[in-house]
Short mmCIF file of C-alpha atoms in Angstrom, two decimals:
data_model
loop_
_atom_site.label_atom_id
_atom_site.label_comp_id
_atom_site.label_asym_id
_atom_site.label_seq_id
_atom_site.Cartn_x
_atom_site.Cartn_y
_atom_site.Cartn_z
CA MET E 1234 159.30 152.81 194.24
CA GLU E 1235 158.14 152.48 197.84
CA PHE E 1236 156.76 155.35 199.97
CA ILE E 1237 159.16 155.09 202.90
CA ASN E 1238 161.93 155.48 200.31
CA LEU E 1239 160.25 159.04 199.51
CA ILE E 1240 160.06 160.00 202.96
CA PRO E 1241 163.52 162.40 202.86
CA ASN E 1242 162.00 163.74 199.88
CA ILE E 1243 158.83 164.61 200.93
CA CYS E 1244 160.43 166.21 204.43
CA GLU E 1245 162.64 168.39 202.06
CA GLY E 1246 159.30 169.65 200.58
CA LEU E 1247 158.26 170.51 204.33
CA PRO E 1248 158.39 174.27 205.24
CA PHE E 1249 159.78 173.75 208.54
CA GLU E 1250 163.28 175.20 209.85
CA LYS E 1251 165.49 174.70 212.52
CA GLY E 1252 164.07 175.62 215.84
CA ASP E 1253 160.23 174.83 214.68
CA LEU E 1254 158.36 172.34 216.76
CA VAL E 1255 155.77 170.31 214.95
CA LEU E 1256 152.80 167.98 215.96
CA LEU E 1257 153.15 164.96 213.90
CA ASN E 1258 149.31 163.49 214.27
CA PHE E 1259 149.64 159.83 212.71
CA TRP E 1260 146.04 158.11 211.91
CA GLY E 1261 147.53 154.57 212.10
CA ASP E 1262 148.23 151.57 214.03
CA ASN E 1263 151.45 149.89 215.25
CA GLU E 1264 152.20 148.33 212.39
CA ASP E 1265 152.92 151.31 210.27
CA ILE E 1266 154.27 153.26 213.06
CA GLU E 1267 158.01 153.19 211.70
CA ILE E 1268 156.42 155.99 208.75
CA LEU E 1269 156.02 158.18 211.90
CA GLU E 1270 159.24 157.53 213.19
CA LEU E 1271 161.06 158.06 209.90
CA ILE E 1272 159.35 161.39 209.39
CA SER E 1273 160.09 162.49 212.95
CA GLU E 1274 163.81 161.38 212.41
CA THR E 1275 164.37 162.79 209.10
CA LEU E 1276 163.02 166.24 210.38
CA SER E 1277 165.34 166.13 213.08
CA LYS E 1278 168.40 166.36 211.02
CA LYS E 1279 166.89 169.50 209.87
CA GLY E 1280 166.97 171.09 213.68
CA VAL E 1281 163.30 170.50 213.87
CA ILE E 1282 161.82 168.91 216.94
CA SER E 1283 158.42 166.70 216.50
CA PHE E 1284 156.09 166.02 219.22
CA ARG E 1285 154.29 162.89 218.14
CA GLN E 1286 150.55 161.74 218.41
CA GLN E 1287 148.80 158.32 217.30
CA CYS E 1288 145.38 158.09 216.86
CA SER E 1289 145.12 154.47 215.96
CA LYS E 1290 142.14 152.48 215.52
CA ARG E 1291 142.25 151.33 219.17
CA PHE E 1292 142.30 154.99 220.15
CA LEU E 1293 139.19 155.60 218.44
CA GLU E 1294 137.85 152.11 219.79
CA LYS E 1295 139.03 152.02 223.36
CA VAL E 1296 139.62 155.67 224.16
CA ILE E 1297 137.45 158.38 222.24
CA LEU E 1298 134.32 155.66 222.59
CA ASN E 1299 134.67 155.03 226.08
CA PHE E 1300 133.86 158.74 226.39
CA ALA E 1301 130.88 158.64 224.13
CA ARG E 1302 129.96 155.48 226.24
CA ASN E 1303 129.75 157.42 229.24
CA ASN E 1304 128.46 160.73 227.77
CA ASN E 1305 131.70 162.47 228.96
CA HIS E 1306 133.31 165.33 227.20
CA ILE E 1307 137.14 164.95 226.49
CA SER E 1308 139.07 167.22 228.47
CA LYS E 1309 139.41 171.22 227.78
CA GLU E 1310 143.11 171.07 228.82
CA TYR E 1311 143.74 168.16 225.79
CA PHE E 1312 142.24 170.25 223.22
CA GLU E 1313 144.11 173.39 224.29
CA PHE E 1314 147.35 171.62 224.43
CA LEU E 1315 146.69 170.62 220.84
CA SER E 1316 145.45 174.17 219.58
CA SER E 1317 148.92 175.34 221.18
CA PHE E 1318 150.52 173.95 218.37
CA LYS E 1319 151.13 176.17 215.32
CA ASN E 1320 152.60 173.69 213.13
CA ILE E 1321 150.82 170.46 212.27
CA VAL E 1322 151.43 167.45 210.01
CA ASP E 1323 148.20 165.58 209.63
CA ILE E 1324 149.48 161.61 208.76
CA PHE E 1325 146.48 159.36 207.20
CA MET E 1326 147.29 155.66 206.99
CA TYR E 1327 143.40 155.60 207.04
CA PRO E 1328 140.75 158.53 207.14
CA PRO E 1329 138.89 158.16 210.83
CA SER E 1330 135.78 156.42 211.24
CA LEU E 1331 132.82 155.34 213.35
CA PRO E 1332 134.46 152.16 215.57
CA GLU E 1333 132.69 149.07 215.39
CA GLY E 1334 130.12 148.07 217.74
CA ILE E 1335 129.18 151.67 218.42
CA LEU E 1336 125.72 152.29 219.42
CA GLU E 1337 123.37 154.88 217.59
CA GLU E 1338 122.86 157.09 220.70
CA GLU E 1339 126.51 157.10 221.21
CA ILE E 1340 127.59 158.43 217.81
CA PRO E 1341 126.51 162.18 218.44
CA MET E 1342 129.31 162.53 221.53
CA PHE E 1343 131.74 160.21 219.63
CA ARG E 1344 131.15 162.80 216.29
CA LYS E 1345 131.62 165.70 218.92
CA ASN E 1346 134.66 164.52 220.63
CA ILE E 1347 136.13 164.08 217.16
CA GLY E 1348 135.00 167.28 215.55
CA GLU E 1349 136.67 169.08 218.62
CA LEU E 1350 140.03 166.96 218.10
CA PHE E 1351 140.12 167.94 214.45
CA ASN E 1352 139.46 171.81 215.31
CA ALA E 1353 142.21 171.88 217.62
CA LEU E 1354 144.44 170.32 215.05
CA VAL E 1355 143.11 172.67 211.96
CA SER E 1356 142.60 175.98 213.43
CA ASN E 1357 144.51 178.95 213.69
CA LYS E 1358 147.97 177.43 212.55
CA LYS E 1359 150.48 178.84 211.00
CA TYR E 1360 151.15 175.32 208.93
CA TYR E 1361 148.18 172.47 208.70
CA ILE E 1362 149.59 169.95 206.56
CA GLN E 1363 147.78 166.46 205.24
CA LEU E 1364 149.96 163.49 203.99
CA ASN E 1365 147.82 160.79 202.67
CA ILE E 1366 149.68 157.43 202.95
CA PRO E 1367 149.10 155.47 199.37
CA THR E 1368 147.08 152.67 201.21
CA GLU E 1369 144.10 150.44 200.17
CA ALA E 1370 141.62 152.34 202.68
CA ASN E 1371 142.61 155.83 201.37
CA ALA E 1372 142.24 154.86 197.79
CA SER E 1373 138.99 153.63 198.58
CA THR E 1374 138.21 157.04 200.32
CA ALA E 1375 139.39 158.40 197.11
CA GLY E 1376 137.10 156.49 194.79
CA ILE E 1377 140.26 155.18 192.94
CA GLU E 1378 141.60 151.77 191.94
CA TYR E 1379 144.52 151.10 194.61
CA GLU E 1380 147.13 150.30 192.34
CA ILE E 1381 146.29 153.29 190.24
CA TYR E 1382 146.33 155.37 193.05
CA ARG E 1383 149.54 154.07 194.38
CA HIS E 1384 151.24 154.79 191.13
CA LEU E 1385 149.58 158.35 191.05
CA LEU E 1386 150.57 159.28 194.66
CA LEU E 1387 154.01 157.82 194.73
CA ASN E 1388 154.89 159.57 191.47
CA ALA E 1389 153.49 162.79 192.28
CA LEU E 1390 155.61 162.58 195.52
CA ALA E 1391 158.75 162.05 193.73
CA VAL E 1392 158.58 165.65 192.35
CA ASP E 1393 161.58 168.09 192.89
CA TYR E 1394 160.46 170.36 195.92
CA LYS E 1395 163.00 172.99 195.46
CA GLU E 1396 162.17 173.33 191.79
CA LEU E 1397 158.40 173.17 192.64
CA LYS E 1398 158.67 176.20 195.28
CA GLU E 1399 160.50 178.23 192.60
CA ALA E 1400 157.94 177.59 190.24
CA CYS E 1401 155.24 178.52 192.66
CA ARG E 1402 156.97 181.78 193.84
CA ASP E 1403 157.51 182.43 190.26
CA LYS E 1404 154.31 182.17 189.26
CA ILE E 1405 152.51 184.17 192.17
CA GLU E 1406 155.12 186.84 191.20
CA ARG E 1407 153.75 187.15 187.81
CA ILE E 1408 149.92 187.02 188.91
CA LYS E 1409 149.88 188.70 192.18
CA GLU E 1410 148.87 192.60 191.28
CA ALA E 1411 145.69 190.98 189.12
CA LYS E 1412 142.36 192.26 190.49
CA SER E 1413 140.59 190.08 188.11
CA ILE E 1414 140.62 186.70 186.12
CA GLU E 1415 139.01 185.99 182.98
CA ILE E 1416 138.80 182.10 182.09
CA PHE E 1417 137.84 180.92 178.29
CA THR E 1418 136.99 177.29 177.96
CA GLY E 1419 135.47 175.32 175.08
CA GLU E 1420 134.60 177.22 171.98
CA GLU E 1421 132.41 179.87 173.64
CA TYR E 1422 132.41 179.98 177.50
CA SER E 1423 133.91 182.67 179.29
CA LEU E 1424 134.24 182.75 183.56
CA LYS E 1425 135.25 186.04 185.08
CA LEU E 1426 136.32 186.13 189.00
CA ASP E 1427 136.76 188.98 191.10
CA ILE E 1428 140.20 188.89 193.29
CA SER E 1429 140.57 192.05 194.46
CA GLY E 1430 142.10 192.30 197.84
CA ARG E 1431 142.72 188.67 197.88
CA HIS E 1432 146.07 186.95 198.42
CA TRP E 1433 147.55 183.97 196.37
CA TYR E 1434 148.51 180.99 198.11
CA ALA E 1435 151.47 178.29 197.27
CA ASP E 1436 150.90 174.34 197.92
CA ASP E 1437 154.25 173.64 197.55
CA GLY E 1438 154.64 171.34 200.41
CA CYS E 1439 152.79 173.35 203.06
CA GLY E 1440 149.30 172.15 202.42
CA ASP E 1441 147.78 168.85 201.19
CA PHE E 1442 150.20 166.11 199.36
CA PRO E 1443 150.86 165.73 196.43
CA SER E 1444 151.86 169.27 196.41
CA GLY E 1445 151.65 171.48 193.20
CA GLU E 1446 149.52 174.26 193.03
CA VAL E 1447 149.07 178.07 193.55
CA TYR E 1448 145.42 179.17 194.40
CA ILE E 1449 143.31 182.40 195.43
CA ALA E 1450 139.87 182.82 197.10
CA PRO E 1451 138.09 184.60 194.74
CA ILE E 1452 135.41 187.04 196.17
CA GLU E 1453 132.34 185.19 196.90
CA SER E 1454 129.79 187.44 195.40
CA GLY E 1455 132.18 188.18 192.15
CA SER E 1456 132.21 184.98 189.98
CA ASN E 1457 129.97 185.32 187.06
CA GLY E 1458 130.08 183.45 183.60
CA GLU E 1459 129.92 180.07 182.16
CA LEU E 1460 132.68 177.21 182.20
CA PHE E 1461 133.37 174.00 180.54
CA VAL E 1462 134.95 171.15 182.50
CA PRO E 1463 135.74 168.08 179.87
CA GLN E 1464 134.94 165.60 182.68
CA ILE E 1465 134.01 164.97 186.14
CA ILE E 1466 133.72 161.71 188.31
CA PHE E 1467 131.12 161.93 190.47
CA ASN E 1468 129.68 158.88 192.22
CA GLY E 1469 131.57 156.55 190.32
CA GLN E 1470 129.98 158.06 187.45
CA ILE E 1471 131.99 159.67 184.16
CA TYR E 1472 130.31 162.74 182.98
CA LYS E 1473 131.77 164.52 180.11
CA ASN E 1474 131.44 167.71 178.33
CA VAL E 1475 129.91 169.48 181.66
CA HIS E 1476 128.71 172.88 181.30
CA MET E 1477 128.19 175.31 184.58
CA THR E 1478 126.86 178.65 185.02
CA PHE E 1479 127.51 180.91 187.73
CA ILE E 1480 125.70 184.48 188.75
CA GLU E 1481 127.00 186.51 191.45
CA GLY E 1482 129.14 183.72 193.05
CA ARG E 1483 126.93 180.77 193.12
CA LEU E 1484 126.25 177.80 190.84
CA VAL E 1485 123.05 178.27 189.22
CA LYS E 1486 122.91 175.57 186.43
CA CYS E 1487 124.76 172.42 185.83
CA SER E 1488 124.33 170.22 182.70
CA ALA E 1489 125.29 167.13 184.59
CA GLU E 1490 122.21 166.40 186.06
CA PRO E 1491 122.99 164.00 188.67
CA LEU E 1492 125.55 166.41 189.91
CA GLU E 1493 123.28 169.38 189.76
CA LYS E 1494 120.62 167.54 192.04
CA PHE E 1495 123.31 166.71 194.65
CA LEU E 1496 124.81 170.42 194.82
CA PHE E 1497 121.39 171.71 194.79
CA SER E 1498 120.35 169.44 197.89
CA LEU E 1499 123.09 171.31 199.99
CA PRO E 1500 122.90 174.58 202.04
CA ASP E 1501 123.26 177.23 199.28
CA ASN E 1502 126.88 178.43 200.41
CA HIS E 1503 128.04 175.08 199.43
CA ARG E 1504 127.64 176.31 195.59
CA ILE E 1505 129.81 179.35 196.23
CA LEU E 1506 132.66 179.45 193.72
CA CYS E 1507 135.40 179.62 196.37
CA GLU E 1508 138.64 178.80 194.71
CA PHE E 1509 140.71 179.25 191.77
CA GLY E 1510 143.72 177.39 191.23
CA ILE E 1511 146.64 176.28 188.76
CA GLY E 1512 148.25 173.21 188.79
CA LEU E 1513 152.55 173.20 188.73
CA ASN E 1514 153.48 169.58 189.37
CA PRO E 1515 155.36 168.30 186.41
CA ARG E 1516 155.52 164.73 187.83
CA ILE E 1517 151.60 164.43 186.82
CA LYS E 1518 151.55 164.18 183.48
CA GLU E 1519 147.96 162.10 182.72
CA LEU E 1520 144.68 163.54 183.68
CA THR E 1521 142.39 160.91 185.04
CA GLY E 1522 139.25 162.67 186.17
CA HIS E 1523 140.08 162.44 189.85
CA SER E 1524 140.75 165.76 191.28
CA LEU E 1525 142.89 164.98 193.94
CA PHE E 1526 145.88 164.66 191.35
CA ASP E 1527 144.38 166.42 188.37
CA GLU E 1528 144.53 169.54 190.17
CA LYS E 1529 147.97 169.49 190.99
CA ALA E 1530 148.93 168.52 187.19
CA LEU E 1531 151.31 171.11 185.29
CA GLY E 1532 149.00 172.98 182.81
CA THR E 1533 145.70 172.61 184.21
CA TYR E 1534 143.43 174.71 185.94
CA HIS E 1535 140.45 174.38 188.59
CA ILE E 1536 137.60 175.97 190.48
CA ALA E 1537 136.06 174.77 193.68
CA LEU E 1538 132.68 174.80 195.39
CA GLY E 1539 132.13 175.53 199.25
CA MET E 1540 134.96 176.20 201.84
CA ASN E 1541 137.52 178.80 201.85
CA ASN E 1542 137.68 180.36 204.94
CA LEU E 1543 140.82 178.33 205.52
CA PHE E 1544 142.71 180.33 202.79
CA GLY E 1545 141.38 183.76 202.64
CA GLY E 1546 137.95 183.84 201.82
CA ARG E 1547 134.90 184.14 203.93
CA ASN E 1548 132.72 181.05 203.37
CA GLU E 1549 133.14 178.70 206.17
CA CYS E 1550 131.45 175.48 205.84
CA ARG E 1551 132.61 171.43 205.49
CA PHE E 1552 132.00 171.07 201.78
CA HIS E 1553 134.97 171.61 198.89
CA MET E 1554 134.52 169.98 195.70
CA ASP E 1555 137.10 170.95 192.95
CA PHE E 1556 136.74 170.82 189.04
CA VAL E 1557 139.57 170.62 186.90
CA PHE E 1558 139.88 171.72 183.30
CA SER E 1559 142.15 173.19 180.81
CA SER E 1560 142.52 176.40 178.98
CA GLU E 1561 144.50 178.15 176.07
CA LYS E 1562 143.45 181.61 177.34
CA VAL E 1563 143.40 183.07 180.87
CA ILE E 1564 143.70 186.47 181.42
CA PHE E 1565 144.94 188.11 184.64
CA LYS E 1566 143.95 192.09 184.76
#
């Protein structure tokens, strides 16, 4: 199975309709431009017109870096133009990084310009969608061996999106009136979440690929109790049977000491329980310990710490970390 052969199926999963305008932002080089062109071509068959922008390594090294070297801000009109698009698909052959040869004193301005670029792409959108291509660079960023990453991603992307959308819609319909959630894990642990007034979201092709979850932002001060997570991979190390304790929405204890030390080195709002999600992708059948895939697996649940202001919450930060688990008993009240 090759990624390029899955593009028609992936485009079926995208939420755009006839007459929509979409910005396809491509973090990739000319050698891979066919991917961008095929996505644009496939969307056009649905009556969707796309505007294409290529953020290649050369663009970063020869354009963005020039602004940094001259201590110049990129034109406000450029960012306003990008902000005007309400539908974005961000396509990653690789994550953006500092260009080779950049000087220490150039880094702040470079990062500022890249930050403004990301903000223009992400903020105040109807749809902001991330599509990672199965490349060695993306596998390395995810901390997964390339062949494993490629297999897992291609398999997950081959899901029947019509069936997935129906499954997500049906799940939300059954639980949308609930004001609280109680999660039972391990032999004795219980975690209660206050979700009153919050809205459920479906990631069925309109969020991050691979798709396959429904999720909600709990009240930031309303999570109390304990959670048992069978496996967490952190900094390349596997931690099993992890016990996490929450009081008034914040993590106060984690039995995996290196992870606890890391989390407590971060600002306080990075430890807020910000998300509860339910995995619904039937193509993901094996749990690997990597939340990128595990959180979408049918039959799993996950919580997250950190940012939730982009999906109905009030906690704004640049940190988001997921923890996946199973449970035989989750009560929605």
